[in-house]
């Protein structure tokens, strides 16, 4: 059990001591981990924090507009880097290689932005499950095992590295962050790229983005999953009207969890699944099939790649 006030005091001191008089650049995605980091750093170093939102082109529907609105009263810098990320991912099909390509592109963008702003340190919202999965060889997180070895920063500050997700949510409450941020559903740093099996293309991302939005609309308010999303598995045969369709197979994943280390599939009513399938196949022309994933973690992971 984390003593929230004690942790906040320690984390603020840690950031202040690590930063010294330097500027610190960080990725602010709008998720609870990065938002808590930003709030702690703002207390520690004030306007020497340089928060950056990177629009990778791999974000959820409406995400960029939402982040700009949520953090409109901060000095948030927005970087449109979709072309860079799609170029970096071109031709890559291996999940680990995808994560490492994304991790390297993030670092290079932060290095570039740090040079422009005079920042010398990098602040990250790495949490304990990220470290465990990366160090255990399960999957490289873009901010841990997916990071390149050569980075142009004096150091990396990770004040949340020993916390689980539920701990971070409690810290968010202790910092009086908005409930929308405190209880926000997890979203992976590599974005929708880890929800597309095989090569990542703009077409696939467009399909999975729409499917993901439908899944969230259908499930979040009624069933309150810890996490839910759509993934793109590949192509399969289906029908639209009387015509044969060789279209996309979408997998739906909805789980309950406490800390992300283990997870159980949500036992959704058949009627809810049917409504969701009708929307996905009816509203996205290229989708031929929808399947529901009932695999727990372990043996599966929560994300697909």
JSON list of C-alpha atoms in Angstrom, two decimals, residues 86-87 89-94 98 193 196-202 204-205 232 248 305:
[
{"chain": "A", "resi": 86, "resn": "UNK", "atom": "CA", "xyz": [4.58, 5.32, -40.76]},
{"chain": "A", "resi": 87, "resn": "UNK", "atom": "CA", "xyz": [7.91, 5.57, -42.58]},
{"chain": "A", "resi": 89, "resn": "UNK", "atom": "CA", "xyz": [7.18, 1.10, -39.53]},
{"chain": "A", "resi": 90, "resn": "UNK", "atom": "CA", "xyz": [7.12, 0.41, -43.28]},
{"chain": "A", "resi": 91, "resn": "UNK", "atom": "CA", "xyz": [7.82, -3.24, -44.06]},
{"chain": "A", "resi": 92, "resn": "UNK", "atom": "CA", "xyz": [8.08, -4.33, -40.39]},
{"chain": "A", "resi": 93, "resn": "UNK", "atom": "CA", "xyz": [5.94, -7.29, -39.30]},
{"chain": "A", "resi": 94, "resn": "UNK", "atom": "CA", "xyz": [7.70, -8.54, -36.15]},
{"chain": "A", "resi": 98, "resn": "UNK", "atom": "CA", "xyz": [7.67, -2.54, -34.34]},
{"chain": "A", "resi": 193, "resn": "UNK", "atom": "CA", "xyz": [0.31, -0.09, -34.03]},
{"chain": "A", "resi": 196, "resn": "UNK", "atom": "CA", "xyz": [-2.54, -4.37, -36.00]},
{"chain": "A", "resi": 197, "resn": "UNK", "atom": "CA", "xyz": [-1.03, -7.77, -36.75]},
{"chain": "A", "resi": 198, "resn": "UNK", "atom": "CA", "xyz": [1.53, -7.65, -39.55]},
{"chain": "A", "resi": 199, "resn": "UNK", "atom": "CA", "xyz": [2.73, -4.51, -41.29]},
{"chain": "A", "resi": 200, "resn": "UNK", "atom": "CA", "xyz": [1.24, -1.24, -40.10]},
{"chain": "A", "resi": 201, "resn": "UNK", "atom": "CA", "xyz": [-0.33, 0.83, -42.89]},
{"chain": "A", "resi": 202, "resn": "UNK", "atom": "CA", "xyz": [-2.52, 3.92, -42.93]},
{"chain": "A", "resi": 204, "resn": "UNK", "atom": "CA", "xyz": [-5.22, -0.69, -41.41]},
{"chain": "A", "resi": 205, "resn": "UNK", "atom": "CA", "xyz": [-4.89, 2.03, -38.79]},
{"chain": "A", "resi": 232, "resn": "UNK", "atom": "CA", "xyz": [-7.02, -6.03, -36.69]},
{"chain": "A", "resi": 248, "resn": "UNK", "atom": "CA", "xyz": [-10.79, -7.43, -42.41]},
{"chain": "A", "resi": 305, "resn": "UNK", "atom": "CA", "xyz": [1.65, -7.18, -29.88]}
]
